[in-house]
Short mmCIF file of C-alpha atoms and ligand atoms in Angstrom, two decimals:
data_model
loop_
_atom_site.label_atom_id
_atom_site.label_comp_id
_atom_site.label_asym_id
_atom_site.label_seq_id
_atom_site.Cartn_x
_atom_site.Cartn_y
_atom_site.Cartn_z
CA MET A 1 -25.81 46.73 -38.02
CA LEU A 2 -27.87 47.60 -41.11
CA VAL A 3 -26.19 50.20 -43.35
CA LEU A 4 -27.84 52.14 -46.14
CA GLY A 5 -25.22 52.78 -48.85
CA ILE A 6 -25.62 55.66 -51.30
CA GLU A 7 -23.57 56.10 -54.50
CA SER A 8 -23.83 59.06 -56.89
CA THR A 9 -20.25 60.01 -57.82
CA CYS A 10 -20.67 59.86 -61.59
CA ASP A 11 -23.22 58.30 -63.95
CA GLU A 12 -24.59 55.43 -61.88
CA THR A 13 -27.13 55.88 -59.11
CA GLY A 14 -26.77 53.24 -56.40
CA ILE A 15 -28.68 52.30 -53.27
CA ALA A 16 -27.75 49.28 -51.16
CA LEU A 17 -28.66 47.68 -47.85
CA VAL A 18 -25.68 45.92 -46.28
CA LYS A 19 -25.52 44.07 -42.98
CA ASP A 20 -22.40 44.24 -40.80
CA GLY A 21 -20.16 45.35 -43.67
CA GLN A 22 -20.48 42.01 -45.39
CA THR A 23 -23.93 40.70 -46.25
CA ILE A 24 -25.61 42.40 -49.20
CA LEU A 25 -29.39 42.40 -48.75
CA SER A 26 -30.05 44.68 -51.71
CA ASN A 27 -27.76 46.33 -54.28
CA LEU A 28 -29.64 48.41 -56.83
CA VAL A 29 -27.86 50.34 -59.58
CA ALA A 30 -29.54 52.56 -62.15
CA SER A 31 -27.18 53.11 -65.06
CA GLN A 32 -27.43 56.36 -67.01
CA THR A 33 -25.84 55.05 -70.23
CA ASP A 34 -28.96 55.87 -72.26
CA LEU A 35 -28.73 59.49 -71.12
CA HIS A 36 -25.06 60.12 -71.96
CA GLU A 37 -24.51 57.82 -74.96
CA ALA A 38 -25.38 60.46 -77.54
CA TYR A 39 -22.69 62.81 -76.13
CA GLY A 40 -19.87 60.24 -76.07
CA GLY A 41 -19.30 60.86 -72.35
CA VAL A 42 -20.94 61.93 -69.10
CA VAL A 43 -22.75 65.29 -69.08
CA PRO A 44 -22.49 66.37 -65.40
CA GLU A 45 -25.71 68.39 -65.21
CA LEU A 46 -27.77 65.59 -66.74
CA ALA A 47 -26.17 63.09 -64.36
CA SER A 48 -27.14 65.21 -61.33
CA ARG A 49 -30.74 65.53 -62.44
CA ARG A 50 -31.08 61.80 -63.00
CA HIS A 51 -29.64 61.12 -59.52
CA ILE A 52 -32.35 63.36 -57.99
CA HIS A 53 -35.00 61.34 -59.75
CA MET A 54 -33.55 57.89 -59.10
CA LEU A 55 -32.35 57.97 -55.48
CA PRO A 56 -35.81 57.99 -53.81
CA LEU A 57 -37.12 55.41 -56.28
CA LEU A 58 -34.22 53.02 -55.67
CA LEU A 59 -34.54 53.44 -51.91
CA GLN A 60 -38.23 52.57 -52.10
CA ASN A 61 -37.45 49.50 -54.23
CA ALA A 62 -34.64 48.35 -51.94
CA LEU A 63 -36.90 48.55 -48.88
CA LYS A 64 -39.68 46.78 -50.74
CA GLU A 65 -37.55 43.89 -51.97
CA THR A 66 -36.00 43.32 -48.52
CA GLN A 67 -39.28 43.97 -46.67
CA LEU A 68 -37.41 46.36 -44.39
CA THR A 69 -38.36 49.87 -43.28
CA LEU A 70 -36.31 53.01 -42.63
CA ARG A 71 -36.73 52.29 -38.93
CA GLU A 72 -34.44 49.27 -39.22
CA ILE A 73 -31.51 51.20 -40.71
CA ASP A 74 -28.67 51.93 -38.25
CA LEU A 75 -26.21 53.97 -40.33
CA ILE A 76 -26.17 55.96 -43.56
CA ALA A 77 -22.99 55.72 -45.66
CA VAL A 78 -22.58 57.99 -48.67
CA ALA A 79 -19.81 58.37 -51.26
CA LYS A 80 -18.29 61.79 -50.49
CA GLY A 81 -15.78 61.79 -53.41
CA PRO A 82 -13.92 61.77 -55.67
CA GLY A 83 -16.39 62.47 -58.44
CA LEU A 84 -18.49 65.13 -60.16
CA VAL A 85 -19.30 67.84 -57.66
CA GLY A 86 -22.97 68.22 -58.65
CA ALA A 87 -23.56 64.48 -58.63
CA LEU A 88 -21.85 64.14 -55.24
CA LEU A 89 -23.96 66.94 -53.76
CA ILE A 90 -27.18 65.15 -54.70
CA GLY A 91 -26.11 61.98 -52.88
CA LEU A 92 -24.84 63.93 -49.88
CA HIS A 93 -28.02 65.98 -49.51
CA PHE A 94 -30.16 62.88 -49.86
CA ALA A 95 -28.07 61.17 -47.17
CA LYS A 96 -28.13 64.19 -44.86
CA GLY A 97 -31.89 64.60 -45.22
CA LEU A 98 -32.43 60.99 -44.22
CA ALA A 99 -29.94 61.18 -41.37
CA LEU A 100 -31.53 64.33 -40.00
CA SER A 101 -35.12 63.18 -40.29
CA ARG A 102 -34.45 59.71 -38.83
CA SER A 103 -31.78 60.82 -36.30
CA LEU A 104 -29.30 58.39 -37.81
CA PRO A 105 -25.49 58.58 -37.87
CA LEU A 106 -23.96 59.56 -41.21
CA ILE A 107 -20.57 58.63 -42.63
CA GLY A 108 -18.80 59.82 -45.80
CA VAL A 109 -16.89 57.13 -47.72
CA ASN A 110 -14.05 57.46 -50.24
CA HIS A 111 -15.31 55.99 -53.52
CA VAL A 112 -11.89 54.80 -54.74
CA GLU A 113 -11.10 53.12 -51.43
CA ALA A 114 -14.51 51.43 -51.68
CA HIS A 115 -13.61 50.05 -55.14
CA LEU A 116 -10.65 48.29 -53.53
CA PHE A 117 -12.72 47.13 -50.58
CA ALA A 118 -15.28 45.52 -52.96
CA ALA A 119 -13.05 42.46 -53.40
CA MET A 120 -12.22 42.31 -49.69
CA MET A 121 -15.67 42.60 -48.17
CA GLN A 122 -16.53 38.92 -48.36
CA ALA A 123 -13.04 37.41 -48.30
CA GLU A 124 -10.19 36.78 -45.87
CA VAL A 125 -7.37 38.76 -47.48
CA ALA A 126 -3.89 38.24 -46.07
CA LEU A 127 -2.23 41.62 -45.42
CA PRO A 128 -0.20 43.53 -46.41
CA ALA A 129 -1.72 43.37 -49.86
CA LEU A 130 -1.16 45.21 -53.10
CA GLY A 131 -4.23 47.16 -54.22
CA VAL A 132 -4.68 47.68 -57.96
CA VAL A 133 -7.26 50.38 -58.74
CA LEU A 134 -8.46 50.28 -62.35
CA SER A 135 -11.40 52.56 -62.97
CA GLY A 136 -12.64 55.22 -65.35
CA GLY A 137 -11.11 58.00 -63.26
CA HIS A 138 -8.21 56.31 -61.44
CA THR A 139 -5.32 53.94 -62.04
CA ALA A 140 -3.10 53.33 -59.06
CA LEU A 141 -0.99 50.79 -57.18
CA VAL A 142 -1.49 50.99 -53.44
CA LEU A 143 0.09 49.19 -50.51
CA ILE A 144 -2.73 48.11 -48.18
CA ASN A 145 -1.22 47.72 -44.71
CA GLU A 146 -4.64 47.39 -43.15
CA LEU A 147 -8.08 48.81 -43.78
CA GLY A 148 -7.70 52.60 -43.62
CA SER A 149 -3.88 52.52 -43.79
CA TYR A 150 -2.48 52.85 -47.32
CA GLN A 151 0.64 53.93 -49.14
CA LEU A 152 0.43 55.13 -52.74
CA LEU A 153 3.10 53.35 -54.80
CA GLY A 154 2.26 54.70 -58.23
CA GLN A 155 -0.51 56.15 -60.35
CA THR A 156 -1.21 57.26 -63.88
CA GLN A 157 0.56 60.38 -65.05
CA ASP A 158 -2.12 61.11 -67.63
CA ASP A 159 -5.20 59.05 -68.60
CA ALA A 160 -6.82 56.50 -66.33
CA ILE A 161 -7.03 53.04 -67.89
CA GLY A 162 -10.85 53.12 -68.20
CA GLU A 163 -10.62 56.57 -69.79
CA ALA A 164 -8.12 55.21 -72.34
CA PHE A 165 -10.53 52.35 -73.16
CA ASP A 166 -13.39 54.82 -73.60
CA LYS A 167 -11.32 57.05 -75.92
CA VAL A 168 -10.03 54.14 -78.00
CA ALA A 169 -13.63 52.94 -78.30
CA ILE A 170 -14.62 56.28 -79.86
CA MET A 171 -11.70 55.99 -82.33
CA LEU A 172 -12.97 52.55 -83.31
CA GLY A 173 -16.52 53.84 -83.75
CA LEU A 174 -17.90 52.16 -80.62
CA ALA A 175 -20.50 53.78 -78.34
CA TYR A 176 -19.96 55.05 -74.77
CA PRO A 177 -19.08 53.49 -72.34
CA GLY A 178 -16.45 51.84 -74.50
CA GLY A 179 -14.56 49.50 -72.14
CA PRO A 180 -16.81 46.46 -72.48
CA LYS A 181 -17.23 47.07 -76.23
CA VAL A 182 -13.47 47.21 -76.85
CA GLU A 183 -13.14 43.95 -74.90
CA LYS A 184 -15.85 42.34 -77.02
CA LEU A 185 -14.34 43.53 -80.31
CA ALA A 186 -10.87 42.37 -79.20
CA LYS A 187 -12.10 38.80 -78.63
CA GLY A 188 -11.58 37.70 -82.21
CA GLY A 189 -8.51 39.89 -82.76
CA ASN A 190 -4.76 39.31 -82.86
CA PRO A 191 -3.19 40.88 -79.72
CA THR A 192 0.32 40.98 -81.21
CA ARG A 193 -0.47 42.39 -84.67
CA PHE A 194 0.25 46.04 -83.80
CA ALA A 195 3.35 46.81 -81.72
CA PHE A 196 1.85 49.60 -79.57
CA LYS A 197 3.71 50.74 -76.44
CA THR A 198 2.76 52.29 -73.11
CA GLY A 199 4.58 55.46 -72.03
CA ARG A 200 7.85 55.49 -70.06
CA THR A 201 7.56 56.87 -66.53
CA LYS A 202 11.10 57.97 -65.69
CA ASN A 203 12.21 57.21 -62.11
CA ARG A 204 8.65 56.23 -61.23
CA PRO A 205 8.63 52.45 -61.80
CA PHE A 206 5.04 51.99 -60.58
CA ASP A 207 3.49 54.93 -62.43
CA PHE A 208 1.55 54.53 -65.67
CA SER A 209 1.19 56.52 -68.87
CA PHE A 210 -1.46 55.65 -71.43
CA SER A 211 -1.78 58.83 -73.47
CA GLY A 212 0.97 57.90 -75.98
CA LEU A 213 -0.61 54.49 -76.45
CA LYS A 214 -3.93 56.17 -77.13
CA THR A 215 -2.32 58.48 -79.72
CA ALA A 216 -0.63 55.49 -81.39
CA VAL A 217 -4.04 53.88 -81.78
CA LEU A 218 -5.42 57.12 -83.21
CA TYR A 219 -2.60 57.31 -85.78
CA GLN A 220 -3.14 53.68 -86.73
CA VAL A 221 -6.86 54.28 -87.29
CA LYS A 222 -6.99 57.85 -88.64
CA GLY A 223 -3.40 58.52 -89.78
CA GLN A 224 -0.83 60.91 -88.36
CA ASN A 225 -1.99 64.54 -87.99
CA GLY A 226 -5.36 63.67 -89.40
CA THR A 227 -3.97 62.74 -92.84
CA SER A 228 -7.05 60.62 -93.46
CA LYS A 229 -9.35 63.66 -93.05
CA GLY A 230 -11.62 61.81 -90.65
CA GLN A 231 -11.78 58.63 -92.74
CA ASP A 232 -10.54 55.40 -91.19
CA LEU A 233 -7.23 54.23 -92.68
CA ILE A 234 -7.76 50.67 -91.61
CA ARG A 235 -10.35 48.24 -92.85
CA GLU A 236 -13.33 47.35 -90.69
CA GLU A 237 -12.07 43.78 -90.26
CA ASP A 238 -8.71 45.03 -88.94
CA LYS A 239 -10.29 46.97 -86.07
CA LYS A 240 -10.49 43.87 -83.91
CA ASP A 241 -6.71 43.54 -84.14
CA VAL A 242 -6.28 47.17 -83.08
CA ALA A 243 -8.60 46.59 -80.10
CA ALA A 244 -6.82 43.35 -79.14
CA SER A 245 -3.33 44.88 -79.49
CA PHE A 246 -4.28 47.98 -77.46
CA GLN A 247 -5.81 45.87 -74.72
CA HIS A 248 -2.86 43.48 -74.64
CA VAL A 249 -0.27 46.25 -74.36
CA ALA A 250 -2.16 48.24 -71.72
CA PHE A 251 -2.87 45.19 -69.54
CA SER A 252 0.62 43.70 -69.91
CA ASP A 253 2.00 46.96 -68.47
CA ILE A 254 -0.45 46.83 -65.56
CA VAL A 255 0.28 43.15 -64.87
CA ASN A 256 4.08 43.61 -65.03
CA LYS A 257 4.11 46.64 -62.75
CA SER A 258 1.67 45.07 -60.30
CA LEU A 259 3.78 41.92 -59.97
CA SER A 260 7.00 43.86 -59.61
CA ALA A 261 5.46 46.11 -56.91
CA ALA A 262 4.09 43.02 -55.17
CA LYS A 263 7.58 41.53 -55.12
CA GLN A 264 9.35 44.68 -53.97
CA TYR A 265 6.90 45.30 -51.11
CA GLN A 266 6.65 41.60 -50.22
CA VAL A 267 2.86 41.58 -50.07
CA LYS A 268 0.88 38.44 -49.35
CA SER A 269 -1.95 39.01 -51.83
CA ILE A 270 -3.22 41.25 -54.61
CA VAL A 271 -6.62 42.97 -54.54
CA ILE A 272 -8.08 44.43 -57.72
CA GLY A 273 -10.92 46.95 -57.97
CA GLY A 274 -12.78 49.33 -60.30
CA GLY A 275 -14.81 48.98 -63.50
CA VAL A 276 -11.92 47.72 -65.65
CA SER A 277 -11.45 44.74 -63.30
CA GLN A 278 -14.47 43.27 -65.07
CA ASN A 279 -12.36 42.66 -68.18
CA GLY A 280 -11.92 38.92 -68.85
CA TYR A 281 -8.65 39.31 -70.79
CA LEU A 282 -7.06 41.18 -67.85
CA ARG A 283 -8.29 38.52 -65.43
CA ALA A 284 -6.80 35.75 -67.58
CA LEU A 285 -3.42 37.54 -67.93
CA LEU A 286 -3.04 38.28 -64.23
CA ASN A 287 -4.40 34.90 -63.09
CA ALA A 288 -1.81 33.17 -65.30
CA ALA A 289 1.12 35.34 -64.20
CA SER A 290 0.59 35.91 -60.47
CA PRO A 291 2.33 33.71 -57.91
CA LEU A 292 0.17 35.34 -55.20
CA PRO A 293 -3.51 34.89 -54.34
CA LEU A 294 -5.67 37.33 -56.30
CA PHE A 295 -8.92 38.88 -55.08
CA TRP A 296 -11.28 40.07 -57.82
CA PRO A 297 -14.57 41.81 -57.07
CA HIS A 298 -17.75 39.88 -57.76
CA PRO A 299 -19.11 41.06 -61.16
CA GLU A 300 -21.89 43.08 -59.51
CA LEU A 301 -19.28 44.90 -57.40
CA CYS A 302 -16.82 45.88 -60.18
CA LEU A 303 -18.63 48.90 -61.56
CA ASP A 304 -19.95 51.76 -59.44
CA ASN A 305 -22.37 50.46 -56.81
CA ALA A 306 -23.60 51.35 -53.33
CA ALA A 307 -22.91 47.97 -51.69
CA MET A 308 -19.19 48.74 -51.56
CA ILE A 309 -20.01 52.15 -50.04
CA GLY A 310 -22.27 50.63 -47.38
CA ALA A 311 -19.77 47.88 -46.56
CA LEU A 312 -16.77 50.20 -46.21
CA GLY A 313 -18.96 52.74 -44.37
CA PHE A 314 -19.60 50.11 -41.69
CA HIS A 315 -15.86 49.62 -41.10
CA ASP A 316 -15.05 53.35 -41.27
CA TYR A 317 -17.75 53.95 -38.65
CA GLN A 318 -16.27 51.29 -36.32
CA ARG A 319 -12.88 52.93 -36.67
CA ARG A 320 -13.58 56.67 -36.50
CA GLY A 321 -17.24 57.20 -35.62
CA ALA A 322 -19.77 59.28 -37.55
CA ASP A 323 -19.35 62.46 -39.57
CA ASP A 324 -21.55 65.43 -38.83
CA LEU A 325 -24.00 67.17 -41.12
CA HIS A 326 -21.26 69.55 -42.31
CA LEU A 327 -19.78 66.72 -44.35
CA GLU A 328 -18.80 68.21 -47.70
CA ALA A 329 -18.48 66.84 -51.22
CA MET A 330 -14.82 66.21 -52.07
CA PRO A 331 -14.55 66.08 -55.86
CA ARG A 332 -10.77 65.63 -55.82
CA ILE A 333 -10.24 63.82 -52.54
CA PRO A 334 -6.83 62.09 -52.59
CA PHE A 335 -6.82 58.38 -51.97
CA ILE A 336 -3.88 58.52 -49.61
CA GLY A 337 -3.65 60.88 -46.67
CA LEU A 338 -7.40 61.26 -46.59
CA PRO A 339 -8.27 64.61 -45.05
CA CYS A 340 -10.19 64.37 -41.80
CA SER A 341 -13.84 64.54 -42.69
CA HIS A 342 -14.94 66.09 -39.40
CA THR A 343 -15.30 69.76 -40.28
CA SER A 344 -16.39 71.16 -36.94
O1 LIG B 401 -15.10 52.04 -61.61
P1 LIG B 401 -16.02 52.57 -62.64
O2 LIG B 401 -17.40 52.01 -62.69
O3 LIG B 401 -16.18 54.11 -62.53
C1 LIG B 401 -15.24 54.98 -62.01
O4 LIG B 401 -15.14 55.10 -60.77
O5 LIG B 401 -14.50 55.57 -62.85
O6 LIG B 401 -15.29 52.34 -64.04
C2 LIG B 401 -15.86 52.69 -65.24
C3 LIG B 401 -14.81 52.41 -66.32
C4 LIG B 401 -15.22 52.95 -67.69
O7 LIG B 401 -14.13 53.68 -68.21
C5 LIG B 401 -15.48 51.68 -68.48
O8 LIG B 401 -15.23 51.82 -69.87
C6 LIG B 401 -14.50 50.71 -67.84
O9 LIG B 401 -14.59 51.00 -66.46
N1 LIG B 401 -14.87 49.31 -68.08
C7 LIG B 401 -14.11 48.43 -68.76
C8 LIG B 401 -14.84 47.22 -68.81
N2 LIG B 401 -16.02 47.41 -68.12
C9 LIG B 401 -16.01 48.70 -67.68
N3 LIG B 401 -12.90 48.56 -69.34
C10 LIG B 401 -12.40 47.48 -69.98
N4 LIG B 401 -13.05 46.29 -70.07
C11 LIG B 401 -14.27 46.12 -69.50
N5 LIG B 401 -14.89 44.95 -69.59
ZN1 LIG B 402 -16.04 54.13 -59.62
#
C-alpha cells in the first residue's frame, strides 16, 4: 500500500511517499528557518503561507524523484494535530482536496504519536516499551502497550525541553532554532561548572519542570532582575560552560526519570522521539546508562517530517479505517485518550 504523508503542523513542510508503513520512497522536508529566524520564533501566519506554497511543489518533486504518479497512491495520511491551527488547516485542506479529486481514503494522524513511531517503523521493538517524547512542543513519558494503546506517565508542567533549548539559545545570543546551536556551543564546555537544577514536581515523579532551570540560566547570563541592564554578565568564553551545564542538567533529569519509569513499569525497551532526540550528548548519556535496548529515530526522522505521518497513517488505517472529509484540525489534541476522529 502506497501512502502519501503530509506534514504541516508548525514550521516544516513535509511530503513523503511510504510503502506499507515501513519503506520510505521519498521524504522531502522544506524548512522555514530562513523565514522565522529574524523573529526569534515561529510566526504562525507566515508559516501557513509558506505551507501553501511548498506543499504542491514538494508533492511534484516527490512524484518526480520516485517516478510515481498520483494514480499509484492508495491512502492519504495527514497530521491533524497538535500544532498551529492555521498551519494544520493548510495541510488538511491539501489532503482533502487530493482525497476528493482522486477518490482516495484519508486518515488524520497524531503528530506526537508519529514522533514516537519514527523509531519503531523500521525496527522490531519489544513491547511494552517506554516512549520518551522530546520535542519543541512536548515532553512526556508514555507507556506503549501496543501501537494505538498508550498510558501517559508524566509530562512537563511548564516548558517543553526543545522550547527550553530555544529560549536558552536566545539568552546566549544564538539564532532560532536554538537546540542544535546550544548543543554545538556546549561541545567544548564544562558540563559541571554551573550547578543548575531542574524543578521539583511534587507527587508526580515522572513529570518535568524546566522553567526554573531556564530562569537560572538567565540570571547567570544577565543577572537577577535584569541587574545587568541587558548586558551579559559572563564573558563570551564562559558561555560554552553555561550551555554545557544547562544541557547536562536537563538531560540528566530526563535520563533519570526515564530509567526509573522503565523500571517501575517493567518495560522491555525504550523508544525516543522528537527533534531533541537528535542531540548527541543526550544519546551518549542514555546509551551509557540504560540497561534496556534503546530505539532512536534515524536522523532524517527526528525532526518534523512526513514519513512518520505516512508510516503511522498506514497502521492507523489498518486498525480503524479511514476518516471522512469532515476531519478537523486539532491544535491541542491530547496524546492519550485520542478523541475519535470520525465526526459524522
Ligand atoms: O520535534 P520537532 O521537530 O518539532 C516539534 O514537534 O516541536 O522539535 C523541534 C525542537 C526545537 O525546539 C529544536 O530546538 C529542538 O527540537 N532540537 C534540538 C536539537 N535539534 C533540534 N534540541 C537540542 N539539541 C538538538 N540537537
Ligand atoms: Zn514535531
